[in-house]
Amino acid sequence: MVTRTTTINDPVGIHARPAAQFAQAVAASGCTVTIAKQGGNPVPAGSILSIMGLGIKQGDTVELTIEGDNAETVADSLIATLTAAE
């Protein structure tokens, strides 16, 4: 299991388009991934609605937890996907 944190810098936070891109990347990874606002409850990162339900805004810190094969590589890739949308 691998955990990564990042701060969201996009002025509008995680809205529909980046949430969809991130959820697609999670599904393609083949790993079990959760996402949570720092200090909050984790939700399945493969669900666009779950991601949107977190209400992630600019400046929020999010935590990803990845379980599965190549979890380190998948974690780096997913962080890049989240920050590339900014």
PDB file of N, CA and C in Angstrom:
ATOM      1  N   MET A   1       0.855  -1.171   0.000  1.00  0.00           N
ATOM      2  CA  MET A   1       0.000   0.000   0.000  1.00  0.00           C
ATOM      3  C   MET A   1       0.907   1.243   0.000  1.00  0.00           C
ATOM      4  N   VAL A   2       0.537   2.197  -0.832  1.00  0.00           N
ATOM      5  CA  VAL A   2       1.288   3.440  -0.969  1.00  0.00           C
ATOM      6  C   VAL A   2       0.340   4.607  -0.726  1.00  0.00           C
ATOM      7  N   THR A   3       0.831   5.619  -0.012  1.00  0.00           N
ATOM      8  CA  THR A   3       0.040   6.819   0.241  1.00  0.00           C
ATOM      9  C   THR A   3       0.806   8.019  -0.276  1.00  0.00           C
ATOM     10  N   ARG A   4       0.095   8.919  -0.960  1.00  0.00           N
ATOM     11  CA  ARG A   4       0.698  10.154  -1.457  1.00  0.00           C
ATOM     12  C   ARG A   4      -0.240  11.312  -1.134  1.00  0.00           C
ATOM     13  N   THR A   5       0.329  12.475  -0.867  1.00  0.00           N
ATOM     14  CA  THR A   5      -0.477  13.672  -0.675  1.00  0.00           C
ATOM     15  C   THR A   5      -0.035  14.746  -1.653  1.00  0.00           C
ATOM     16  N   THR A   6      -0.961  15.597  -2.025  1.00  0.00           N
ATOM     17  CA  THR A   6      -0.666  16.738  -2.887  1.00  0.00           C
ATOM     18  C   THR A   6      -1.657  17.842  -2.572  1.00  0.00           C
ATOM     19  N   THR A   7      -1.246  19.056  -2.856  1.00  0.00           N
ATOM     20  CA  THR A   7      -2.124  20.209  -2.677  1.00  0.00           C
ATOM     21  C   THR A   7      -2.650  20.626  -4.032  1.00  0.00           C
ATOM     22  N   ILE A   8      -3.948  20.882  -4.098  1.00  0.00           N
ATOM     23  CA  ILE A   8      -4.594  21.268  -5.351  1.00  0.00           C
ATOM     24  C   ILE A   8      -4.411  22.765  -5.558  1.00  0.00           C
ATOM     25  N   ASN A   9      -3.826  23.133  -6.688  1.00  0.00           N
ATOM     26  CA  ASN A   9      -3.553  24.538  -6.987  1.00  0.00           C
ATOM     27  C   ASN A   9      -4.500  25.137  -8.021  1.00  0.00           C
ATOM     28  N   ASP A  10      -5.280  24.292  -8.691  1.00  0.00           N
ATOM     29  CA  ASP A  10      -6.213  24.787  -9.706  1.00  0.00           C
ATOM     30  C   ASP A  10      -7.204  25.749  -9.046  1.00  0.00           C
ATOM     31  N   PRO A  11      -7.372  26.958  -9.610  1.00  0.00           N
ATOM     32  CA  PRO A  11      -8.267  27.953  -9.002  1.00  0.00           C
ATOM     33  C   PRO A  11      -9.711  27.473  -8.806  1.00  0.00           C
ATOM     34  N   VAL A  12     -10.156  26.517  -9.610  1.00  0.00           N
ATOM     35  CA  VAL A  12     -11.529  26.019  -9.465  1.00  0.00           C
ATOM     36  C   VAL A  12     -11.580  24.657  -8.776  1.00  0.00           C
ATOM     37  N   GLY A  13     -10.449  24.167  -8.304  1.00  0.00           N
ATOM     38  CA  GLY A  13     -10.419  22.884  -7.613  1.00  0.00           C
ATOM     39  C   GLY A  13     -10.601  21.719  -8.562  1.00  0.00           C
ATOM     40  N   ILE A  14     -11.124  20.629  -8.036  1.00  0.00           N
ATOM     41  CA  ILE A  14     -11.371  19.437  -8.850  1.00  0.00           C
ATOM     42  C   ILE A  14     -12.824  19.492  -9.308  1.00  0.00           C
ATOM     43  N   HIS A  15     -13.023  19.891 -10.548  1.00  0.00           N
ATOM     44  CA  HIS A  15     -14.364  19.955 -11.111  1.00  0.00           C
ATOM     45  C   HIS A  15     -14.571  18.754 -12.036  1.00  0.00           C
ATOM     46  N   ALA A  16     -15.620  18.742 -12.824  1.00  0.00           N
ATOM     47  CA  ALA A  16     -16.028  17.557 -13.581  1.00  0.00           C
ATOM     48  C   ALA A  16     -14.947  17.008 -14.514  1.00  0.00           C
ATOM     49  N   ARG A  17     -14.316  17.860 -15.302  1.00  0.00           N
ATOM     50  CA  ARG A  17     -13.343  17.361 -16.284  1.00  0.00           C
ATOM     51  C   ARG A  17     -12.139  16.692 -15.617  1.00  0.00           C
ATOM     52  N   PRO A  18     -11.459  17.368 -14.671  1.00  0.00           N
ATOM     53  CA  PRO A  18     -10.328  16.688 -14.041  1.00  0.00           C
ATOM     54  C   PRO A  18     -10.751  15.476 -13.214  1.00  0.00           C
ATOM     55  N   ALA A  19     -11.943  15.510 -12.638  1.00  0.00           N
ATOM     56  CA  ALA A  19     -12.427  14.345 -11.890  1.00  0.00           C
ATOM     57  C   ALA A  19     -12.603  13.158 -12.828  1.00  0.00           C
ATOM     58  N   ALA A  20     -13.143  13.405 -14.019  1.00  0.00           N
ATOM     59  CA  ALA A  20     -13.337  12.341 -15.006  1.00  0.00           C
ATOM     60  C   ALA A  20     -11.987  11.799 -15.484  1.00  0.00           C
ATOM     61  N   GLN A  21     -11.046  12.685 -15.775  1.00  0.00           N
ATOM     62  CA  GLN A  21      -9.720  12.246 -16.224  1.00  0.00           C
ATOM     63  C   GLN A  21      -9.032  11.409 -15.144  1.00  0.00           C
ATOM     64  N   PHE A  22      -9.137  11.860 -13.911  1.00  0.00           N
ATOM     65  CA  PHE A  22      -8.518  11.138 -12.806  1.00  0.00           C
ATOM     66  C   PHE A  22      -9.172   9.771 -12.614  1.00  0.00           C
ATOM     67  N   ALA A  23     -10.498   9.720 -12.637  1.00  0.00           N
ATOM     68  CA  ALA A  23     -11.216   8.448 -12.460  1.00  0.00           C
ATOM     69  C   ALA A  23     -10.859   7.466 -13.576  1.00  0.00           C
ATOM     70  N   GLN A  24     -10.702   7.959 -14.805  1.00  0.00           N
ATOM     71  CA  GLN A  24     -10.307   7.091 -15.916  1.00  0.00           C
ATOM     72  C   GLN A  24      -8.902   6.541 -15.705  1.00  0.00           C
ATOM     73  N   ALA A  25      -7.997   7.384 -15.226  1.00  0.00           N
ATOM     74  CA  ALA A  25      -6.623   6.943 -14.959  1.00  0.00           C
ATOM     75  C   ALA A  25      -6.616   5.887 -13.850  1.00  0.00           C
ATOM     76  N   VAL A  26      -7.460   6.066 -12.841  1.00  0.00           N
ATOM     77  CA  VAL A  26      -7.562   5.087 -11.756  1.00  0.00           C
ATOM     78  C   VAL A  26      -8.050   3.759 -12.318  1.00  0.00           C
ATOM     79  N   ALA A  27      -9.096   3.785 -13.133  1.00  0.00           N
ATOM     80  CA  ALA A  27      -9.649   2.554 -13.705  1.00  0.00           C
ATOM     81  C   ALA A  27      -8.607   1.833 -14.566  1.00  0.00           C
ATOM     82  N   ALA A  28      -7.836   2.595 -15.332  1.00  0.00           N
ATOM     83  CA  ALA A  28      -6.820   2.012 -16.209  1.00  0.00           C
ATOM     84  C   ALA A  28      -5.646   1.422 -15.415  1.00  0.00           C
ATOM     85  N   SER A  29      -5.443   1.883 -14.185  1.00  0.00           N
ATOM     86  CA  SER A  29      -4.297   1.439 -13.389  1.00  0.00           C
ATOM     87  C   SER A  29      -4.415  -0.008 -12.921  1.00  0.00           C
ATOM     88  N   GLY A  30      -5.647  -0.484 -12.739  1.00  0.00           N
ATOM     89  CA  GLY A  30      -5.852  -1.826 -12.232  1.00  0.00           C
ATOM     90  C   GLY A  30      -5.643  -1.943 -10.725  1.00  0.00           C
ATOM     91  N   CYS A  31      -5.376  -0.834 -10.057  1.00  0.00           N
ATOM     92  CA  CYS A  31      -5.155  -0.816  -8.606  1.00  0.00           C
ATOM     93  C   CYS A  31      -6.422  -0.363  -7.882  1.00  0.00           C
ATOM     94  N   THR A  32      -6.462  -0.641  -6.600  1.00  0.00           N
ATOM     95  CA  THR A  32      -7.524  -0.130  -5.747  1.00  0.00           C
ATOM     96  C   THR A  32      -7.035   1.204  -5.198  1.00  0.00           C
ATOM     97  N   VAL A  33      -7.781   2.271  -5.485  1.00  0.00           N
ATOM     98  CA  VAL A  33      -7.339   3.612  -5.126  1.00  0.00           C
ATOM     99  C   VAL A  33      -8.465   4.348  -4.399  1.00  0.00           C
ATOM    100  N   THR A  34      -8.096   5.027  -3.316  1.00  0.00           N
ATOM    101  CA  THR A  34      -9.036   5.912  -2.636  1.00  0.00           C
ATOM    102  C   THR A  34      -8.444   7.315  -2.613  1.00  0.00           C
ATOM    103  N   ILE A  35      -9.325   8.298  -2.511  1.00  0.00           N
ATOM    104  CA  ILE A  35      -8.914   9.697  -2.407  1.00  0.00           C
ATOM    105  C   ILE A  35      -9.692  10.323  -1.259  1.00  0.00           C
ATOM    106  N   ALA A  36      -9.026  11.194  -0.521  1.00  0.00           N
ATOM    107  CA  ALA A  36      -9.675  11.871   0.606  1.00  0.00           C
ATOM    108  C   ALA A  36      -9.076  13.256   0.768  1.00  0.00           C
ATOM    109  N   LYS A  37      -9.921  14.194   1.207  1.00  0.00           N
ATOM    110  CA  LYS A  37      -9.384  15.463   1.676  1.00  0.00           C
ATOM    111  C   LYS A  37      -8.613  15.147   2.947  1.00  0.00           C
ATOM    112  N   GLN A  38      -7.543  15.880   3.195  1.00  0.00           N
ATOM    113  CA  GLN A  38      -6.742  15.618   4.374  1.00  0.00           C
ATOM    114  C   GLN A  38      -7.622  15.668   5.619  1.00  0.00           C
ATOM    115  N   GLY A  39      -7.588  14.587   6.388  1.00  0.00           N
ATOM    116  CA  GLY A  39      -8.385  14.493   7.602  1.00  0.00           C
ATOM    117  C   GLY A  39      -9.802  13.998   7.376  1.00  0.00           C
ATOM    118  N   GLY A  40     -10.176  13.787   6.112  1.00  0.00           N
ATOM    119  CA  GLY A  40     -11.532  13.339   5.799  1.00  0.00           C
ATOM    120  C   GLY A  40     -11.599  11.850   5.523  1.00  0.00           C
ATOM    121  N   ASN A  41     -12.797  11.397   5.212  1.00  0.00           N
ATOM    122  CA  ASN A  41     -13.016   9.993   4.909  1.00  0.00           C
ATOM    123  C   ASN A  41     -12.670   9.707   3.448  1.00  0.00           C
ATOM    124  N   PRO A  42     -11.967   8.597   3.189  1.00  0.00           N
ATOM    125  CA  PRO A  42     -11.623   8.252   1.807  1.00  0.00           C
ATOM    126  C   PRO A  42     -12.834   7.743   1.028  1.00  0.00           C
ATOM    127  N   VAL A  43     -12.817   8.014  -0.279  1.00  0.00           N
ATOM    128  CA  VAL A  43     -13.856   7.529  -1.186  1.00  0.00           C
ATOM    129  C   VAL A  43     -13.168   6.820  -2.356  1.00  0.00           C
ATOM    130  N   PRO A  44     -13.894   5.955  -3.068  1.00  0.00           N
ATOM    131  CA  PRO A  44     -13.306   5.278  -4.223  1.00  0.00           C
ATOM    132  C   PRO A  44     -12.913   6.299  -5.293  1.00  0.00           C
ATOM    133  N   ALA A  45     -11.649   6.263  -5.707  1.00  0.00           N
ATOM    134  CA  ALA A  45     -11.154   7.246  -6.667  1.00  0.00           C
ATOM    135  C   ALA A  45     -11.567   6.928  -8.100  1.00  0.00           C
ATOM    136  N   GLY A  46     -12.184   5.784  -8.327  1.00  0.00           N
ATOM    137  CA  GLY A  46     -12.653   5.441  -9.654  1.00  0.00           C
ATOM    138  C   GLY A  46     -14.046   5.970  -9.941  1.00  0.00           C
ATOM    139  N   SER A  47     -14.639   6.647  -8.977  1.00  0.00           N
ATOM    140  CA  SER A  47     -16.002   7.162  -9.111  1.00  0.00           C
ATOM    141  C   SER A  47     -15.980   8.685  -9.243  1.00  0.00           C
ATOM    142  N   ILE A  48     -16.384   9.173 -10.394  1.00  0.00           N
ATOM    143  CA  ILE A  48     -16.418  10.620 -10.636  1.00  0.00           C
ATOM    144  C   ILE A  48     -17.305  11.304  -9.595  1.00  0.00           C
ATOM    145  N   LEU A  49     -18.460  10.727  -9.320  1.00  0.00           N
ATOM    146  CA  LEU A  49     -19.389  11.335  -8.367  1.00  0.00           C
ATOM    147  C   LEU A  49     -18.811  11.376  -6.956  1.00  0.00           C
ATOM    148  N   SER A  50     -18.077  10.326  -6.577  1.00  0.00           N
ATOM    149  CA  SER A  50     -17.448  10.324  -5.253  1.00  0.00           C
ATOM    150  C   SER A  50     -16.386  11.412  -5.147  1.00  0.00           C
ATOM    151  N   ILE A  51     -15.601  11.570  -6.211  1.00  0.00           N
ATOM    152  CA  ILE A  51     -14.559  12.603  -6.230  1.00  0.00           C
ATOM    153  C   ILE A  51     -15.205  13.983  -6.146  1.00  0.00           C
ATOM    154  N   MET A  52     -16.225  14.201  -6.958  1.00  0.00           N
ATOM    155  CA  MET A  52     -16.920  15.488  -6.963  1.00  0.00           C
ATOM    156  C   MET A  52     -17.565  15.764  -5.604  1.00  0.00           C
ATOM    157  N   GLY A  53     -18.044  14.711  -4.952  1.00  0.00           N
ATOM    158  CA  GLY A  53     -18.694  14.851  -3.653  1.00  0.00           C
ATOM    159  C   GLY A  53     -17.764  15.339  -2.553  1.00  0.00           C
ATOM    160  N   LEU A  54     -16.453  15.216  -2.767  1.00  0.00           N
ATOM    161  CA  LEU A  54     -15.501  15.705  -1.769  1.00  0.00           C
ATOM    162  C   LEU A  54     -15.430  17.224  -1.746  1.00  0.00           C
ATOM    163  N   GLY A  55     -15.850  17.873  -2.844  1.00  0.00           N
ATOM    164  CA  GLY A  55     -15.823  19.332  -2.897  1.00  0.00           C
ATOM    165  C   GLY A  55     -14.417  19.896  -2.767  1.00  0.00           C
ATOM    166  N   ILE A  56     -13.475  19.316  -3.479  1.00  0.00           N
ATOM    167  CA  ILE A  56     -12.067  19.723  -3.379  1.00  0.00           C
ATOM    168  C   ILE A  56     -11.876  21.072  -4.055  1.00  0.00           C
ATOM    169  N   LYS A  57     -11.341  22.014  -3.291  1.00  0.00           N
ATOM    170  CA  LYS A  57     -11.125  23.383  -3.768  1.00  0.00           C
ATOM    171  C   LYS A  57      -9.636  23.706  -3.797  1.00  0.00           C
ATOM    172  N   GLN A  58      -9.310  24.834  -4.409  1.00  0.00           N
ATOM    173  CA  GLN A  58      -7.927  25.282  -4.456  1.00  0.00           C
ATOM    174  C   GLN A  58      -7.366  25.384  -3.038  1.00  0.00           C
ATOM    175  N   GLY A  59      -6.171  24.886  -2.848  1.00  0.00           N
ATOM    176  CA  GLY A  59      -5.531  24.930  -1.542  1.00  0.00           C
ATOM    177  C   GLY A  59      -5.779  23.713  -0.670  1.00  0.00           C
ATOM    178  N   ASP A  60      -6.769  22.882  -1.039  1.00  0.00           N
ATOM    179  CA  ASP A  60      -7.033  21.664  -0.272  1.00  0.00           C
ATOM    180  C   ASP A  60      -5.921  20.649  -0.505  1.00  0.00           C
ATOM    181  N   THR A  61      -5.583  19.918   0.540  1.00  0.00           N
ATOM    182  CA  THR A  61      -4.625  18.824   0.420  1.00  0.00           C
ATOM    183  C   THR A  61      -5.416  17.529   0.328  1.00  0.00           C
ATOM    184  N   VAL A  62      -5.062  16.701  -0.653  1.00  0.00           N
ATOM    185  CA  VAL A  62      -5.734  15.416  -0.832  1.00  0.00           C
ATOM    186  C   VAL A  62      -4.735  14.294  -0.607  1.00  0.00           C
ATOM    187  N   GLU A  63      -5.259  13.175  -0.149  1.00  0.00           N
ATOM    188  CA  GLU A  63      -4.436  12.002   0.109  1.00  0.00           C
ATOM    189  C   GLU A  63      -4.932  10.849  -0.746  1.00  0.00           C
ATOM    190  N   LEU A  64      -4.017  10.242  -1.490  1.00  0.00           N
ATOM    191  CA  LEU A  64      -4.329   9.064  -2.294  1.00  0.00           C
ATOM    192  C   LEU A  64      -3.746   7.845  -1.612  1.00  0.00           C
ATOM    193  N   THR A  65      -4.503   6.761  -1.603  1.00  0.00           N
ATOM    194  CA  THR A  65      -4.009   5.483  -1.109  1.00  0.00           C
ATOM    195  C   THR A  65      -4.169   4.479  -2.244  1.00  0.00           C
ATOM    196  N   ILE A  66      -3.067   3.819  -2.603  1.00  0.00           N
ATOM    197  CA  ILE A  66      -3.046   2.917  -3.742  1.00  0.00           C
ATOM    198  C   ILE A  66      -2.619   1.535  -3.267  1.00  0.00           C
ATOM    199  N   GLU A  67      -3.393   0.525  -3.653  1.00  0.00           N
ATOM    200  CA  GLU A  67      -3.061  -0.863  -3.342  1.00  0.00           C
ATOM    201  C   GLU A  67      -3.063  -1.649  -4.642  1.00  0.00           C
ATOM    202  N   GLY A  68      -2.020  -2.455  -4.848  1.00  0.00           N
ATOM    203  CA  GLY A  68      -1.952  -3.299  -6.031  1.00  0.00           C
ATOM    204  C   GLY A  68      -0.552  -3.333  -6.608  1.00  0.00           C
ATOM    205  N   ASP A  69      -0.440  -4.013  -7.749  1.00  0.00           N
ATOM    206  CA  ASP A  69       0.844  -4.129  -8.433  1.00  0.00           C
ATOM    207  C   ASP A  69       1.316  -2.763  -8.899  1.00  0.00           C
ATOM    208  N   ASN A  70       2.614  -2.538  -8.791  1.00  0.00           N
ATOM    209  CA  ASN A  70       3.230  -1.276  -9.228  1.00  0.00           C
ATOM    210  C   ASN A  70       2.613  -0.060  -8.545  1.00  0.00           C
ATOM    211  N   ALA A  71       2.259  -0.187  -7.281  1.00  0.00           N
ATOM    212  CA  ALA A  71       1.574   0.896  -6.571  1.00  0.00           C
ATOM    213  C   ALA A  71       2.396   2.182  -6.570  1.00  0.00           C
ATOM    214  N   GLU A  72       3.716   2.073  -6.445  1.00  0.00           N
ATOM    215  CA  GLU A  72       4.572   3.267  -6.443  1.00  0.00           C
ATOM    216  C   GLU A  72       4.465   4.020  -7.763  1.00  0.00           C
ATOM    217  N   THR A  73       4.570   3.286  -8.859  1.00  0.00           N
ATOM    218  CA  THR A  73       4.494   3.888 -10.190  1.00  0.00           C
ATOM    219  C   THR A  73       3.108   4.465 -10.448  1.00  0.00           C
ATOM    220  N   VAL A  74       2.084   3.731 -10.055  1.00  0.00           N
ATOM    221  CA  VAL A  74       0.707   4.194 -10.227  1.00  0.00           C
ATOM    222  C   VAL A  74       0.490   5.471  -9.406  1.00  0.00           C
ATOM    223  N   ALA A  75       1.011   5.507  -8.192  1.00  0.00           N
ATOM    224  CA  ALA A  75       0.854   6.690  -7.332  1.00  0.00           C
ATOM    225  C   ALA A  75       1.465   7.918  -8.000  1.00  0.00           C
ATOM    226  N   ASP A  76       2.673   7.775  -8.529  1.00  0.00           N
ATOM    227  CA  ASP A  76       3.331   8.899  -9.202  1.00  0.00           C
ATOM    228  C   ASP A  76       2.528   9.359 -10.409  1.00  0.00           C
ATOM    229  N   SER A  77       2.008   8.399 -11.166  1.00  0.00           N
ATOM    230  CA  SER A  77       1.218   8.711 -12.358  1.00  0.00           C
ATOM    231  C   SER A  77      -0.084   9.425 -11.996  1.00  0.00           C
ATOM    232  N   LEU A  78      -0.746   8.975 -10.942  1.00  0.00           N
ATOM    233  CA  LEU A  78      -2.016   9.587 -10.544  1.00  0.00           C
ATOM    234  C   LEU A  78      -1.810  11.004  -9.999  1.00  0.00           C
ATOM    235  N   ILE A  79      -0.742  11.216  -9.263  1.00  0.00           N
ATOM    236  CA  ILE A  79      -0.428  12.565  -8.784  1.00  0.00           C
ATOM    237  C   ILE A  79      -0.187  13.474  -9.987  1.00  0.00           C
ATOM    238  N   ALA A  80       0.536  12.971 -10.980  1.00  0.00           N
ATOM    239  CA  ALA A  80       0.790  13.760 -12.191  1.00  0.00           C
ATOM    240  C   ALA A  80      -0.516  14.078 -12.908  1.00  0.00           C
ATOM    241  N   THR A  81      -1.448  13.131 -12.937  1.00  0.00           N
ATOM    242  CA  THR A  81      -2.750  13.369 -13.568  1.00  0.00           C
ATOM    243  C   THR A  81      -3.521  14.453 -12.829  1.00  0.00           C
ATOM    244  N   LEU A  82      -3.507  14.423 -11.514  1.00  0.00           N
ATOM    245  CA  LEU A  82      -4.211  15.432 -10.721  1.00  0.00           C
ATOM    246  C   LEU A  82      -3.617  16.825 -10.935  1.00  0.00           C
ATOM    247  N   THR A  83      -2.305  16.916 -10.960  1.00  0.00           N
ATOM    248  CA  THR A  83      -1.668  18.224 -11.076  1.00  0.00           C
ATOM    249  C   THR A  83      -1.617  18.729 -12.509  1.00  0.00           C
ATOM    250  N   ALA A  84      -1.697  17.827 -13.493  1.00  0.00           N
ATOM    251  CA  ALA A  84      -1.673  18.249 -14.898  1.00  0.00           C
ATOM    252  C   ALA A  84      -2.952  18.970 -15.282  1.00  0.00           C
ATOM    253  N   ALA A  85      -4.023  18.681 -14.570  1.00  0.00           N
ATOM    254  CA  ALA A  85      -5.321  19.297 -14.878  1.00  0.00           C
ATOM    255  C   ALA A  85      -5.367  20.756 -14.437  1.00  0.00           C
ATOM    256  N   GLU A  86      -4.366  21.192 -13.705  1.00  0.00           N
ATOM    257  CA  GLU A  86      -4.390  22.537 -13.143  1.00  0.00           C
ATOM    258  C   GLU A  86      -4.017  23.575 -14.162  1.00  0.00           C
TER     259      GLU A  86
END
